[in-house]
């Protein structure tokens, strides 16, 4: 017979809508409104999982999110691991499997959509039981108040008060500062394959509430006894829920095992539905019990309960329904910063005040809960290793006693030692049981032992839901230069620099990266080449005190800069370590244009604002980012002057008229432009700036004008090689926040005058002033074809000798160089400048590569090439 | 998530702000005259109380202004600078 345990008329499932699903190798039916658990129970299936460590058969213990045992793998329509059978709604085509442990993720990407919304309300009520609905109705009576009522279950036929926004299938998972709560709404999960793709499957709600009412109810607790994990053993309240909500009988002959009075209502109602029930009460004074003062000492049956030994006799039963009292659900209250106090009368923790605007109502506040002590503990016995506290983690009383025996006193330590309470359910039904076991072992009380900290999330949340729309292309903004499409059309791969996409190199037919970079480097050193440098950070610094301001931030003096001149500058943090470098150009008496490294532009502007606003508010200076207002093209190489002359006929480009480290306003390719004679390669170079919307036109004009000279576009890789050959450091690659200007060989950029700059005092601290710091040096491998690995460690001897081997530094940059005709590297090496000419060793794949220490400037050290 | 009240923009989510550490640690008038120990103290030593801390925040995703508040490091209650 189909669904032999379905009661003929009880429950609220829709019997006109039968559904077919598969569990393991069995195909079964259920009804719309069933959970996977209720449908399995209707078919007489109790065993649904295996325990993770011991492999013991496990059943269904609860009827809700607190389920510690019935964890299943969903296979179809889309694989999902570790869902509780008690919360999965049945749909046609559902395929699930029993699980032992963790399950598996889908190998293909999830095609479902996830999103997030904000909501603001005067009152948020969590839990739509009787107490929650009453609280929502009360709140809604205040005119104009926005009231949101959240409930984790599917919609119920209960009355929703007018003016209340009800969110069903929605679980509040976290309660944070200032009444900020996060909830997960399951919108189409229950539809299976019929879920419309355009609808978000789950939605993350970020809710800011004026006040919060927690009507989160209470979770029933187990009582420990030997083999209390057998399928067929469940909470008494769950058996009642299966009857009332789903019309499912969890057995034909049941033992109800209790320490409180709620058991009798359960027994009566089950009897009314045709179940034979025997009530065994642990309390001696229990007049309504069939077996007062009883102890359950053993369970018969393996994959399903077949009988029990209780009060000295053996009973044939197919279900054991346990109630060890109730624990108010105070996870959210506790997360909010609420204090808890132990109530002896209820054997449970109750709310005891919170600084946030939150109140707790109904069973969560202890209202209507039965008087009872903590779950009674069995006397120590041989069966302790089969008496479970935490089912999902296979933690037994014996293990908790082992923990206390090892000297652990805090329940937090016992949790970490035994893993009790660390599973998907976070010990919802077992937390107080663990505490009671610890208390019994220490001769203490549950009140003194307390419970472990409640941490979000209240129920497991999938990463897909947390990510929402912030994935793939929408994960982060991409910043593109105005010349981006040209790079794309040329087949350039891109390098991510912060959010910027920068062209890396431009391969010609069949070229690999090494070949392309060699060709691009050769063009820049012997002909003419150009690069899109638009991503360079640019800050417009204005005001009568702008020069004074820059003097305070840069290691060198900027206020003496002539209008029309450019100076290289280094900035330090307060600790004297290099923070950024770039150029400063004086545009007018009270206006400077500052450039920064691409990745640091925002940080430098923040740094300037912080000093201006917090320390030097009297300085009349204003800073504005103009990075995206200017497109910049670097025109580089001995042939650069000729190309520039062709596109800027009105500009005097000879060395005398336009010397190094000067800028000029000019018309370039018919466009208003500002041209800087600065160089990041050591070659004759111009950086031509035009308004962003002219960037593409400038690029094309230069390509055309330089065509007969063989003008070669180059990317960031070639830029890196060219600058490294000249020993120009890249902040963040050759530095790591522990490097001073002097370490980099930039001592010349530190002013001679005693006038202070940010970080200056730190440069004379004993540690920064010592001579054996790590210095930036060059390394030439003995084998000129061998490329060192960036990050490789440097040591002084081979063989290494016994550890600890003195570590001398590491390789920061390493490239093959066409200009040097060999490979080379930059490295930070202890006392590096004193070691020039020495032989050291770099570790590459476990072998020691001999290298010679050189100056960090390997190409054109006399600077003969900059004027072309 | 805390709500922090920017004196210019009003109450906003914490994610709009950037933390700036303890307030009231002024840059020395003449760092050159400080001993290494005094300078080290200025650089590295902060009060780190369990309780109310006077601290700096910048409304980075808003008006970009720096301001200071009092915040309880235990309860995360934020109040205006006193
Ligand atoms: Zn603001």
Coordinates of C-alpha atoms in Angstrom, one line a residue, chain A residues 118 176-178 180 208 355 574-575 605-606 610-611 613-615 756-758 761-762 764-766, chain B residues 1-3 13 25-27 31-32 34-36 39 42-44 56 60 64-66 75-77:
Chain A
X118 CA 17.3 45.9 1.7
X176 CA 24.0 42.3 14.3
X177 CA 24.7 45.8 15.7
X178 CA 22.0 48.5 15.6
X180 CA 20.6 45.0 11.6
X208 CA 17.3 47.5 9.6
X355 CA 21.2 46.8 25.0
X574 CA 54.8 57.8 9.3
X575 CA 57.1 54.8 10.0
X605 CA 44.3 60.8 -2.4
X606 CA 42.9 59.4 0.9
X610 CA 43.5 62.7 5.9
X611 CA 46.5 65.0 6.6
X613 CA 41.5 67.5 7.3
X614 CA 43.0 66.2 10.5
X615 CA 46.4 67.7 11.0
X756 CA 60.3 67.9 8.4
X757 CA 58.3 65.6 6.1
X758 CA 56.0 62.7 7.0
X761 CA 61.8 61.2 12.1
X762 CA 61.4 57.4 11.6
X764 CA 66.8 58.1 12.1
X765 CA 65.4 55.4 14.4
X766 CA 68.2 52.9 15.2
Chain B
X1 CA 26.4 46.4 11.1
X2 CA 26.8 49.6 13.1
X3 CA 25.2 52.8 12.2
X13 CA 25.9 52.1 7.4
X25 CA 46.9 61.5 18.8
X26 CA 48.3 64.7 17.4
X27 CA 51.3 64.8 15.1
X31 CA 59.3 65.4 15.6
X32 CA 63.0 66.1 15.4
X34 CA 61.6 63.7 20.2
X35 CA 63.7 60.9 21.6
X36 CA 63.4 57.6 19.8
X39 CA 58.6 59.0 18.7
X42 CA 53.6 58.3 19.1
X43 CA 53.9 55.8 16.2
X44 CA 52.8 52.6 17.8
X56 CA 38.4 58.7 14.1
X60 CA 34.8 57.4 2.5
X64 CA 34.9 62.0 2.4
X65 CA 35.1 64.0 5.6
X66 CA 37.0 62.9 8.7
X75 CA 28.9 47.0 22.8
X76 CA 29.8 48.9 19.6
X77 CA 27.6 51.8 20.8

